[in-house]
């Protein structure tokens, strides 16, 4: 009964004119940026962060969350029709989705992708509603030492599950931690790493670093890439799948939903890993694995269901533990902190309208996304033909305006440009910026809990290994690091990310 009461509360929150409008705007914008290669939800959320200053917290998070999971829908359109994934999580969808399009089944592939995404998103929202309270109750047992260990485990998890060289991921986490130290120390009131610049006395703004690293850097990188073939040669045909298509794909949809729901809560895992895992699972379970890569409908249904489920359950650790699972959720955490909200187990009691409103908005948002994606395929197809050279000046202008609007300080715009160049260097070095953003956000929180734990115990470092929860989390983090040193596991990890 309590669950039904909470869901009713969430529905009453989201079923207002303003929240419905912003939910629709987020879902629509998410679909658009998913369709347009080179934009993506991370860049878009970073661009819209300044806009959230003037919005109520629940409205802002509903909109930004809609952009996040809406982009998973839109990314499948270009992946299927042009073999040009709009989102990293749609890379796997492109394999069999484009093969289906070449056989004249583009409409069926698009339809099953949208339906699978809707089913997965709805089940994932139910997963959040069922398990978030239990996770929050467990989190209430956490003390400062336990919180420190949890965030350390999250950062190690981001390193293990980040793409590319784990040493680079470690370096990015440490870089993020250093950037998080910039500013005035709260305890001693002494400046740290500000180098005498008054503009750094209050630290580096999250909006500045996120816009630079993931917004401006992507613009620079996309400008040197060829725009590619934008003509669509395949007839879309019937969009609604027939009975045979449903029969062949419903098991894959459910398995992909389960995999995505579980992997979505892991730090650093994200929708891309969930999609890859679901695709690999279907290929191993198939009676004829040779069909995969040739237009197997399960190869579309499973990864699309997995990436949408993972995108939504990623909000579970974000809201209940304050632990983002990737770059996009790190930006959502930044949006919460901008609103003066500290995510954690107390959020369900202190701000039930925010927590249950966001969960309820996912059901509404998924319905909106089905309506947007199935009937409007023709519109998305026409949007794919917009040259990127016409898009990037507007994106860059919004970046500059958004950053300047924070404090009317030209130094923020200059800092954004510097971080943009730094982000471009990271792209060239094949360094994922997500661990850096996680380190930047979690670093100050870790420092605060570390100090608090030592103050309570009068400087006893043994508190981190004497408490069962912190000792278990630190041991788990150590095991994760050790697994990277095992040759077989490391080779398997490299093969997985290469695929």
Tab-separated table of C-alpha atoms in Angstrom:
chain	number	residue	atom	x	y	z
A	1	UNK	CA	0.000	0.000	0.000
A	2	UNK	CA	2.812	2.375	0.782
A	3	UNK	CA	4.259	1.821	-2.698
A	4	UNK	CA	0.915	2.637	-4.313
A	5	UNK	CA	0.635	5.761	-2.152
A	6	UNK	CA	4.116	6.883	-3.222
A	7	UNK	CA	3.394	6.245	-6.896
A	8	UNK	CA	0.145	8.194	-6.580
A	9	UNK	CA	2.153	11.049	-5.059
A	10	UNK	CA	4.594	10.897	-7.972
A	11	UNK	CA	1.768	10.974	-10.508
A	12	UNK	CA	0.179	13.971	-8.791
A	13	UNK	CA	3.526	15.770	-9.041
A	14	UNK	CA	4.183	15.041	-12.687
A	15	UNK	CA	0.584	15.552	-13.886
A	16	UNK	CA	0.816	19.321	-13.696
A	17	UNK	CA	0.935	21.515	-16.763
A	18	UNK	CA	4.504	22.714	-16.151
A	19	UNK	CA	5.970	19.308	-15.351
A	20	UNK	CA	4.189	17.602	-18.262
A	21	UNK	CA	5.434	20.332	-20.590
A	22	UNK	CA	9.046	20.018	-19.433
A	23	UNK	CA	8.825	16.200	-19.491
A	24	UNK	CA	7.675	16.387	-23.113
A	25	UNK	CA	10.356	18.960	-23.920
A	26	UNK	CA	13.051	16.732	-22.403
A	27	UNK	CA	11.810	13.622	-24.235
A	28	UNK	CA	11.561	15.507	-27.519
A	29	UNK	CA	14.971	17.138	-27.161
A	30	UNK	CA	16.501	13.818	-26.107
A	31	UNK	CA	15.145	12.166	-29.245
A	32	UNK	CA	16.478	14.994	-31.405
A	33	UNK	CA	19.989	14.921	-29.938
A	34	UNK	CA	19.986	11.128	-30.165
A	35	UNK	CA	19.135	11.360	-33.867
A	36	UNK	CA	21.757	14.019	-34.591
A	37	UNK	CA	25.256	12.477	-34.564
A	38	UNK	CA	27.820	14.572	-32.737
A	39	UNK	CA	25.468	16.166	-30.226
A	40	UNK	CA	24.332	13.610	-27.626
A	41	UNK	CA	22.719	13.898	-24.177
A	42	UNK	CA	25.907	14.768	-22.279
A	43	UNK	CA	26.504	17.885	-24.366
A	44	UNK	CA	22.823	18.847	-24.266
A	45	UNK	CA	22.466	18.441	-20.496
A	46	UNK	CA	25.650	20.466	-20.022
A	47	UNK	CA	24.207	23.211	-22.245
A	48	UNK	CA	20.925	23.326	-20.329
A	49	UNK	CA	22.375	23.329	-16.813
A	50	UNK	CA	22.262	27.157	-16.547
A	51	UNK	CA	18.581	27.017	-17.524
A	52	UNK	CA	17.801	24.928	-14.445
A	53	UNK	CA	18.615	27.872	-12.135
A	54	UNK	CA	15.197	29.353	-12.765
A	55	UNK	CA	13.231	26.096	-12.492
A	56	UNK	CA	11.922	24.174	-9.472
A	57	UNK	CA	14.180	21.231	-8.654
A	58	UNK	CA	11.677	18.523	-9.586
A	59	UNK	CA	10.862	20.195	-12.913
A	60	UNK	CA	14.543	20.580	-13.793
A	61	UNK	CA	15.390	16.938	-13.040
A	62	UNK	CA	12.316	15.660	-14.913
A	63	UNK	CA	13.425	17.596	-17.989
A	64	UNK	CA	17.103	16.569	-17.809
A	65	UNK	CA	16.223	12.928	-17.125
A	66	UNK	CA	13.927	13.004	-20.168
A	67	UNK	CA	16.840	14.170	-22.305
A	68	UNK	CA	19.008	11.384	-20.883
A	69	UNK	CA	16.747	8.405	-21.554
A	70	UNK	CA	15.115	10.012	-24.615
A	71	UNK	CA	18.487	10.062	-26.375
A	72	UNK	CA	18.595	6.266	-26.137
A	73	UNK	CA	15.456	6.153	-28.303
A	74	UNK	CA	16.715	8.625	-30.884
A	75	UNK	CA	20.119	6.999	-31.231
A	76	UNK	CA	18.577	3.847	-32.695
A	77	UNK	CA	17.113	5.707	-35.705
A	78	UNK	CA	20.418	6.697	-37.290
A	79	UNK	CA	21.971	3.396	-36.227
A	80	UNK	CA	19.340	1.406	-38.141
A	81	UNK	CA	18.878	3.603	-41.202
A	82	UNK	CA	22.440	4.819	-41.767
A	83	UNK	CA	24.642	2.590	-39.593
A	84	UNK	CA	25.643	5.831	-37.902
A	85	UNK	CA	24.923	5.538	-34.164
A	86	UNK	CA	23.686	8.769	-32.613
A	87	UNK	CA	24.671	7.375	-29.189
A	88	UNK	CA	27.500	5.016	-28.088
A	89	UNK	CA	24.876	2.638	-26.721
A	90	UNK	CA	23.387	2.334	-30.222
A	91	UNK	CA	26.602	0.983	-31.752
A	92	UNK	CA	25.472	-2.608	-31.170
A	93	UNK	CA	21.996	-1.874	-32.569
A	94	UNK	CA	23.588	-0.764	-35.839
A	95	UNK	CA	24.967	-4.246	-36.529
A	96	UNK	CA	21.694	-6.079	-37.127
A	97	UNK	CA	19.438	-3.038	-37.412
A	98	UNK	CA	21.195	-1.769	-40.524
A	99	UNK	CA	21.279	-5.276	-41.973
A	100	UNK	CA	17.492	-5.425	-41.552
A	101	UNK	CA	17.199	-2.049	-43.292
A	102	UNK	CA	19.187	-3.396	-46.235
A	103	UNK	CA	16.662	-6.227	-46.503
A	104	UNK	CA	13.752	-3.775	-46.651
A	105	UNK	CA	12.808	-4.253	-42.980
A	106	UNK	CA	13.841	-0.832	-41.689
A	107	UNK	CA	10.345	-0.066	-40.412
A	108	UNK	CA	10.123	-3.327	-38.468
A	109	UNK	CA	13.559	-2.693	-36.912
A	110	UNK	CA	12.584	0.842	-35.893
A	111	UNK	CA	9.263	-0.374	-34.518
A	112	UNK	CA	10.706	-3.196	-32.414
A	113	UNK	CA	13.424	-0.832	-31.141
A	114	UNK	CA	10.798	1.683	-29.972
A	115	UNK	CA	8.515	-0.953	-28.462
A	116	UNK	CA	11.396	-2.735	-26.741
A	117	UNK	CA	12.599	0.585	-25.369
A	118	UNK	CA	9.111	1.380	-24.043
A	119	UNK	CA	8.713	-1.990	-22.335
A	120	UNK	CA	12.217	-1.811	-20.868
A	121	UNK	CA	11.752	1.759	-19.673
A	122	UNK	CA	8.444	0.922	-17.992
A	123	UNK	CA	9.832	-2.161	-16.234
A	124	UNK	CA	12.971	-0.270	-15.208
A	125	UNK	CA	10.834	2.473	-13.641
A	126	UNK	CA	8.986	-0.231	-11.680
A	127	UNK	CA	12.374	-1.673	-10.657
A	128	UNK	CA	13.324	1.737	-9.297
A	129	UNK	CA	10.069	2.067	-7.381
A	130	UNK	CA	10.447	-1.382	-5.797
A	131	UNK	CA	14.114	-1.416	-4.862
A	132	UNK	CA	15.024	2.215	-4.189
A	133	UNK	CA	13.367	2.300	-0.737
A	134	UNK	CA	15.282	-0.823	0.368
A	135	UNK	CA	18.548	0.663	-0.888
A	136	UNK	CA	17.796	3.943	0.857
A	137	UNK	CA	17.035	2.121	4.133
A	138	UNK	CA	20.375	0.368	3.908
A	139	UNK	CA	22.101	3.663	3.187
A	140	UNK	CA	20.707	5.141	6.411
A	141	UNK	CA	23.087	2.839	8.284
A	142	UNK	CA	26.063	4.566	6.650
A	143	UNK	CA	28.369	6.791	8.666
A	144	UNK	CA	31.058	9.179	7.336
A	145	UNK	CA	33.625	6.356	7.001
A	146	UNK	CA	31.085	4.222	5.124
A	147	UNK	CA	30.186	7.089	2.789
A	148	UNK	CA	33.869	7.628	2.033
A	149	UNK	CA	34.329	3.915	1.276
A	150	UNK	CA	31.204	3.880	-0.930
A	151	UNK	CA	32.456	6.776	-3.041
A	152	UNK	CA	35.925	5.217	-3.253
A	153	UNK	CA	34.286	2.007	-4.481
A	154	UNK	CA	32.325	4.030	-7.052
A	155	UNK	CA	35.470	5.666	-8.399
A	156	UNK	CA	37.275	2.312	-8.621
A	157	UNK	CA	34.252	0.862	-10.375
A	158	UNK	CA	34.375	3.719	-12.870
A	159	UNK	CA	38.030	2.868	-13.557
A	160	UNK	CA	37.364	-0.845	-14.073
A	161	UNK	CA	34.348	-0.308	-16.330
A	162	UNK	CA	35.671	2.693	-18.249
A	163	UNK	CA	36.586	2.067	-21.842
A	164	UNK	CA	40.242	2.029	-22.863
A	165	UNK	CA	43.388	1.754	-20.811
A	166	UNK	CA	42.623	1.499	-17.053
A	167	UNK	CA	45.788	3.500	-16.284
A	168	UNK	CA	44.317	6.383	-18.271
A	169	UNK	CA	41.054	6.035	-16.357
A	170	UNK	CA	42.955	6.194	-13.060
A	171	UNK	CA	44.779	9.290	-14.282
A	172	UNK	CA	41.459	10.902	-15.221
A	173	UNK	CA	39.961	10.164	-11.793
A	174	UNK	CA	42.998	11.691	-10.078
A	175	UNK	CA	42.796	14.729	-12.364
A	176	UNK	CA	39.149	15.166	-11.424
A	177	UNK	CA	40.020	14.916	-7.728
A	178	UNK	CA	42.670	17.638	-8.144
A	179	UNK	CA	40.238	19.950	-9.970
A	180	UNK	CA	37.752	19.375	-7.145
A	181	UNK	CA	40.302	20.712	-4.631
A	182	UNK	CA	40.592	24.091	-6.355
A	183	UNK	CA	39.134	26.911	-4.258
A	184	UNK	CA	39.092	27.913	-0.618
A	185	UNK	CA	39.444	25.230	2.026
A	186	UNK	CA	36.379	25.305	4.276
A	187	UNK	CA	38.256	24.326	7.439
A	188	UNK	CA	41.310	26.580	7.209
A	189	UNK	CA	39.838	29.278	4.920
A	190	UNK	CA	43.061	29.107	2.897
A	191	UNK	CA	43.103	29.159	-0.923
A	192	UNK	CA	44.106	25.909	-2.624
A	193	UNK	CA	45.461	25.561	-6.175
A	194	UNK	CA	44.019	28.952	-7.153
A	195	UNK	CA	47.464	30.354	-8.135
A	196	UNK	CA	46.432	33.831	-7.052
A	197	UNK	CA	43.457	34.079	-9.445
A	198	UNK	CA	40.452	35.551	-7.667
A	199	UNK	CA	38.100	33.865	-10.143
A	200	UNK	CA	39.214	30.490	-8.748
A	201	UNK	CA	38.700	31.431	-5.087
A	202	UNK	CA	35.273	29.778	-5.049
A	203	UNK	CA	36.470	26.771	-7.017
A	204	UNK	CA	35.729	25.653	-10.552
A	205	UNK	CA	32.063	25.669	-11.496
A	206	UNK	CA	30.694	22.271	-12.500
A	207	UNK	CA	28.893	23.898	-15.432
A	208	UNK	CA	32.176	25.373	-16.674
A	209	UNK	CA	34.147	22.132	-16.522
A	210	UNK	CA	31.326	19.994	-17.924
A	211	UNK	CA	30.574	22.327	-20.829
A	212	UNK	CA	34.252	22.574	-21.699
A	213	UNK	CA	35.159	18.898	-21.405
A	214	UNK	CA	32.088	17.408	-23.076
A	215	UNK	CA	30.635	20.304	-25.067
A	216	UNK	CA	33.346	22.431	-26.623
A	217	UNK	CA	35.749	19.491	-27.000
A	218	UNK	CA	33.141	17.485	-28.952
A	219	UNK	CA	32.575	20.440	-31.280
A	220	UNK	CA	36.307	20.653	-32.005
A	221	UNK	CA	36.579	16.890	-32.530
A	222	UNK	CA	33.517	16.701	-34.792
A	223	UNK	CA	34.786	19.477	-37.020
A	224	UNK	CA	37.736	17.365	-38.132
A	225	UNK	CA	35.598	14.297	-38.878
A	226	UNK	CA	34.002	13.814	-42.304
A	227	UNK	CA	30.250	14.281	-42.217
A	228	UNK	CA	29.799	10.950	-43.967
A	229	UNK	CA	27.048	9.783	-46.224
A	230	UNK	CA	23.777	11.348	-45.215
A	231	UNK	CA	21.557	9.918	-47.947
A	232	UNK	CA	19.175	7.173	-46.865
A	233	UNK	CA	18.848	4.496	-49.498
A	234	UNK	CA	16.434	2.161	-47.734
A	235	UNK	CA	12.654	2.241	-47.869
A	236	UNK	CA	11.268	2.400	-44.335
A	237	UNK	CA	8.014	0.574	-45.014
A	238	UNK	CA	5.668	-0.681	-42.313
A	239	UNK	CA	6.721	0.449	-38.844
A	240	UNK	CA	4.473	-1.652	-36.584
A	241	UNK	CA	5.971	-5.168	-36.258
A	242	UNK	CA	3.776	-8.175	-37.128
A	243	UNK	CA	3.037	-11.167	-34.900
A	244	UNK	CA	6.087	-13.115	-36.128
A	245	UNK	CA	8.412	-10.241	-35.237
A	246	UNK	CA	6.929	-10.038	-31.725
A	247	UNK	CA	7.231	-13.791	-31.267
A	248	UNK	CA	10.903	-13.689	-32.258
A	249	UNK	CA	11.809	-10.738	-30.071
A	250	UNK	CA	9.770	-10.722	-26.832
A	251	UNK	CA	12.182	-12.999	-24.966
A	252	UNK	CA	15.128	-10.866	-26.090
A	253	UNK	CA	13.298	-7.747	-24.888
A	254	UNK	CA	12.762	-9.227	-21.410
A	255	UNK	CA	16.335	-10.534	-21.134
A	256	UNK	CA	17.741	-7.207	-22.306
A	257	UNK	CA	15.537	-5.388	-19.780
A	258	UNK	CA	16.831	-7.576	-16.944
A	259	UNK	CA	20.475	-7.139	-17.954
A	260	UNK	CA	20.120	-3.383	-18.391
A	261	UNK	CA	18.266	-2.945	-15.092
A	262	UNK	CA	21.078	-4.673	-13.198
A	263	UNK	CA	24.048	-3.132	-15.020
A	264	UNK	CA	22.535	0.342	-14.910
A	265	UNK	CA	23.157	0.650	-11.178
A	266	UNK	CA	26.882	-0.137	-11.451
A	267	UNK	CA	29.259	2.866	-11.304
A	268	UNK	CA	30.772	3.520	-14.728
A	269	UNK	CA	28.855	0.747	-16.498
A	270	UNK	CA	26.334	2.815	-18.401
A	271	UNK	CA	23.966	1.972	-21.231
A	272	UNK	CA	26.687	1.041	-23.733
A	273	UNK	CA	27.998	-1.864	-21.645
A	274	UNK	CA	24.435	-3.052	-20.993
A	275	UNK	CA	23.677	-3.062	-24.733
A	276	UNK	CA	26.849	-4.989	-25.543
A	277	UNK	CA	26.196	-7.556	-22.777
A	278	UNK	CA	22.599	-8.102	-23.901
A	279	UNK	CA	23.677	-8.573	-27.518
A	280	UNK	CA	26.387	-11.056	-26.536
A	281	UNK	CA	23.897	-12.978	-24.392
A	282	UNK	CA	21.397	-13.300	-27.233
A	283	UNK	CA	24.116	-14.463	-29.598
A	284	UNK	CA	25.211	-17.165	-27.132
A	285	UNK	CA	21.638	-18.346	-26.509
A	286	UNK	CA	20.648	-18.409	-30.186
A	287	UNK	CA	20.232	-21.782	-31.928
A	288	UNK	CA	21.876	-20.281	-35.005
A	289	UNK	CA	24.398	-17.567	-33.956
A	290	UNK	CA	25.376	-17.030	-37.598
A	291	UNK	CA	22.136	-15.022	-38.087
A	292	UNK	CA	23.566	-12.242	-35.936
A	293	UNK	CA	25.136	-9.581	-38.087
A	294	UNK	CA	22.854	-10.591	-40.962
A	295	UNK	CA	19.659	-8.977	-39.698
A	296	UNK	CA	18.533	-10.912	-36.589
A	297	UNK	CA	15.649	-9.056	-34.944
A	298	UNK	CA	16.866	-10.183	-31.501
A	299	UNK	CA	20.059	-8.223	-32.220
A	300	UNK	CA	17.929	-5.070	-32.266
A	301	UNK	CA	15.425	-5.882	-29.512
A	302	UNK	CA	17.927	-6.940	-26.818
A	303	UNK	CA	20.444	-4.043	-26.931
A	304	UNK	CA	17.737	-1.396	-27.339
A	305	UNK	CA	15.866	-2.761	-24.332
A	306	UNK	CA	19.085	-3.020	-22.315
A	307	UNK	CA	20.326	0.511	-22.985
A	308	UNK	CA	16.983	2.093	-22.084
A	309	UNK	CA	16.616	0.045	-18.913
A	310	UNK	CA	20.185	0.910	-17.879
A	311	UNK	CA	19.645	4.602	-18.590
A	312	UNK	CA	16.757	4.688	-16.127
A	313	UNK	CA	18.016	2.431	-13.336
A	314	UNK	CA	21.215	4.508	-13.328
A	315	UNK	CA	19.124	7.032	-11.399
A	316	UNK	CA	18.776	4.582	-8.468
A	317	UNK	CA	22.312	5.031	-7.049
A	318	UNK	CA	22.249	8.687	-8.074
A	319	UNK	CA	19.183	9.600	-6.021
A	320	UNK	CA	19.544	7.183	-3.082
A	321	UNK	CA	23.331	7.163	-2.649
A	322	UNK	CA	24.475	10.291	-4.478
A	323	UNK	CA	26.637	8.076	-6.690
A	324	UNK	CA	26.533	8.786	-10.451
A	325	UNK	CA	27.126	5.877	-12.814
A	326	UNK	CA	28.443	7.832	-15.789
A	327	UNK	CA	28.963	11.223	-17.417
A	328	UNK	CA	25.261	11.948	-17.990
A	329	UNK	CA	24.242	11.034	-14.441
A	330	UNK	CA	27.216	13.026	-13.154
A	331	UNK	CA	25.680	16.042	-14.881
A	332	UNK	CA	22.327	15.244	-13.300
A	333	UNK	CA	24.078	15.151	-9.931
A	334	UNK	CA	25.552	18.543	-10.778
A	335	UNK	CA	22.050	19.837	-11.533
A	336	UNK	CA	20.872	18.647	-8.112
A	337	UNK	CA	23.769	20.346	-6.332
A	338	UNK	CA	23.055	23.553	-8.259
A	339	UNK	CA	19.565	23.398	-6.738
A	340	UNK	CA	21.110	22.971	-3.271
A	341	UNK	CA	20.015	19.320	-3.008
A	342	UNK	CA	22.343	16.630	-1.682
A	343	UNK	CA	21.211	13.209	-2.996
A	344	UNK	CA	21.173	10.385	-0.476
A	345	UNK	CA	18.847	8.146	1.532
A	346	UNK	CA	17.237	11.137	3.219
A	347	UNK	CA	15.924	12.458	-0.104
A	348	UNK	CA	12.996	10.005	-0.026
A	349	UNK	CA	11.825	11.395	3.331
A	350	UNK	CA	12.856	15.022	2.933
A	351	UNK	CA	11.783	15.476	-0.710
A	352	UNK	CA	9.340	12.674	-1.614
A	353	UNK	CA	7.782	14.841	-4.335
A	354	UNK	CA	11.153	15.049	-6.120
A	355	UNK	CA	12.015	11.355	-5.800
A	356	UNK	CA	8.637	9.861	-6.717
A	357	UNK	CA	7.909	12.609	-9.221
A	358	UNK	CA	11.027	11.689	-11.204
A	359	UNK	CA	10.081	7.976	-11.153
A	360	UNK	CA	6.498	8.693	-12.251
A	361	UNK	CA	7.777	10.994	-15.007
A	362	UNK	CA	9.613	8.038	-16.535
A	363	UNK	CA	6.371	6.206	-17.275
A	364	UNK	CA	4.859	9.352	-18.761
A	365	UNK	CA	8.074	10.084	-20.651
A	366	UNK	CA	8.231	6.583	-22.136
A	367	UNK	CA	4.675	6.915	-23.444
A	368	UNK	CA	5.614	10.264	-24.983
A	369	UNK	CA	8.688	8.718	-26.584
A	370	UNK	CA	6.710	5.944	-28.267
A	371	UNK	CA	4.335	8.553	-29.678
A	372	UNK	CA	7.284	10.662	-30.833
A	373	UNK	CA	9.317	7.855	-32.381
A	374	UNK	CA	6.828	5.728	-34.298
A	375	UNK	CA	4.639	8.301	-36.131
A	376	UNK	CA	7.408	10.874	-36.658
A	377	UNK	CA	10.037	8.653	-38.297
A	378	UNK	CA	9.844	10.738	-41.474
A	379	UNK	CA	10.675	13.926	-39.550
A	380	UNK	CA	13.714	12.317	-37.895
A	381	UNK	CA	14.898	11.087	-41.290
A	382	UNK	CA	14.811	14.639	-42.673
A	383	UNK	CA	16.658	15.956	-39.617
A	384	UNK	CA	19.538	13.559	-40.290
A	385	UNK	CA	20.363	15.534	-43.417
A	386	UNK	CA	21.202	18.751	-41.503
A	387	UNK	CA	24.939	19.373	-42.025
A	388	UNK	CA	26.956	19.593	-38.826
A	389	UNK	CA	28.591	22.798	-40.054
A	390	UNK	CA	25.204	24.471	-39.533
A	391	UNK	CA	24.725	22.986	-36.053
A	392	UNK	CA	28.018	23.696	-34.307
A	393	UNK	CA	27.916	27.557	-34.347
A	394	UNK	CA	24.566	27.480	-32.532
A	395	UNK	CA	25.849	24.904	-30.013
A	396	UNK	CA	28.983	26.969	-29.356
A	397	UNK	CA	26.909	30.143	-28.933
A	398	UNK	CA	24.624	28.457	-26.394
A	399	UNK	CA	27.694	27.224	-24.524
A	400	UNK	CA	29.093	30.748	-24.208
A	401	UNK	CA	25.744	32.321	-23.269
A	402	UNK	CA	24.982	29.601	-20.717
A	403	UNK	CA	28.357	29.894	-18.984
A	404	UNK	CA	28.312	33.699	-18.945
A	405	UNK	CA	24.798	33.706	-17.470
A	406	UNK	CA	26.070	31.888	-14.353
A	407	UNK	CA	27.771	34.887	-12.782
A	408	UNK	CA	28.230	37.391	-15.625
A	409	UNK	CA	31.952	36.689	-15.357
A	410	UNK	CA	33.954	36.611	-18.620
A	411	UNK	CA	36.565	34.480	-16.830
A	412	UNK	CA	34.084	31.587	-16.813
A	413	UNK	CA	33.853	31.712	-20.610
A	414	UNK	CA	37.650	31.765	-20.826
A	415	UNK	CA	37.882	28.779	-18.457
A	416	UNK	CA	35.320	26.891	-20.544
A	417	UNK	CA	37.456	27.413	-23.643
A	418	UNK	CA	40.523	26.122	-21.773
A	419	UNK	CA	38.652	23.014	-20.629
A	420	UNK	CA	37.377	22.579	-24.187
A	421	UNK	CA	40.947	22.441	-25.484
A	422	UNK	CA	41.893	20.120	-22.631
A	423	UNK	CA	38.946	17.876	-23.478
A	424	UNK	CA	40.059	17.778	-27.109
A	425	UNK	CA	43.507	16.661	-25.954
A	426	UNK	CA	41.825	13.927	-23.906
A	427	UNK	CA	39.925	12.784	-27.005
A	428	UNK	CA	43.165	12.590	-28.961
A	429	UNK	CA	44.746	10.593	-26.138
A	430	UNK	CA	41.665	8.327	-26.017
A	431	UNK	CA	40.875	9.301	-22.424
A	432	UNK	CA	37.243	9.016	-21.335
A	433	UNK	CA	36.124	12.227	-19.537
A	434	UNK	CA	33.477	10.402	-17.446
A	435	UNK	CA	35.931	9.284	-14.698
A	436	UNK	CA	37.239	12.858	-14.464
A	437	UNK	CA	33.728	14.249	-13.951
A	438	UNK	CA	33.011	11.582	-11.333
A	439	UNK	CA	36.243	12.439	-9.535
A	440	UNK	CA	35.462	16.162	-9.695
A	441	UNK	CA	32.005	15.689	-8.142
A	442	UNK	CA	32.810	12.987	-5.610
A	443	UNK	CA	36.224	14.351	-4.574
A	444	UNK	CA	34.982	17.193	-2.325
A	445	UNK	CA	32.314	14.910	-0.838
A	446	UNK	CA	34.930	12.232	-0.115
A	447	UNK	CA	37.189	14.816	1.514
A	448	UNK	CA	34.338	16.038	3.708
A	449	UNK	CA	33.404	12.522	4.880
A	450	UNK	CA	37.081	11.601	5.354
A	451	UNK	CA	37.633	14.602	7.627
A	452	UNK	CA	34.386	14.041	9.495
A	453	UNK	CA	35.255	10.393	10.187
A	454	UNK	CA	38.668	11.385	11.580
A	455	UNK	CA	37.188	14.179	13.711
A	456	UNK	CA	34.637	11.801	15.244
A	457	UNK	CA	37.331	9.213	16.053
A	458	UNK	CA	39.955	11.816	17.024
A	459	UNK	CA	42.293	10.896	14.179
A	460	UNK	CA	41.913	7.099	14.271
A	461	UNK	CA	42.460	5.832	10.695
A	462	UNK	CA	41.373	2.385	11.816
A	463	UNK	CA	37.731	3.496	11.582
A	464	UNK	CA	37.821	2.811	7.834
A	465	UNK	CA	38.575	-0.888	8.349
A	466	UNK	CA	36.903	-1.486	11.709
A	467	UNK	CA	33.359	-0.681	10.554
A	468	UNK	CA	31.805	-3.642	8.658
A	469	UNK	CA	30.261	-1.568	5.856
A	470	UNK	CA	33.349	0.537	5.067
A	471	UNK	CA	35.673	-2.467	5.400
A	472	UNK	CA	33.529	-4.492	2.973
A	473	UNK	CA	33.344	-1.678	0.425
A	474	UNK	CA	37.080	-0.967	0.577
A	475	UNK	CA	37.806	-4.704	0.246
A	476	UNK	CA	35.509	-4.873	-2.785
A	477	UNK	CA	37.285	-1.881	-4.319
A	478	UNK	CA	40.638	-3.579	-3.737
A	479	UNK	CA	39.351	-6.775	-5.394
A	480	UNK	CA	38.224	-4.754	-8.408
A	481	UNK	CA	41.693	-3.250	-8.744
A	482	UNK	CA	43.355	-6.646	-8.405
A	483	UNK	CA	41.159	-8.079	-11.170
A	484	UNK	CA	42.714	-5.571	-13.568
A	485	UNK	CA	46.094	-7.194	-12.883
A	486	UNK	CA	44.889	-10.714	-13.759
A	487	UNK	CA	46.022	-11.276	-17.379
A	488	UNK	CA	42.971	-13.320	-18.455
A	489	UNK	CA	40.473	-10.809	-17.054
A	490	UNK	CA	42.372	-7.868	-18.492
A	491	UNK	CA	42.497	-9.471	-21.961
A	492	UNK	CA	38.786	-10.265	-21.768
A	493	UNK	CA	38.034	-6.690	-20.789
A	494	UNK	CA	40.069	-5.330	-23.704
A	495	UNK	CA	38.348	-7.676	-26.170
A	496	UNK	CA	34.904	-6.678	-24.841
A	497	UNK	CA	35.542	-2.948	-25.197
A	498	UNK	CA	37.154	-3.437	-28.610
A	499	UNK	CA	34.010	-5.187	-29.837
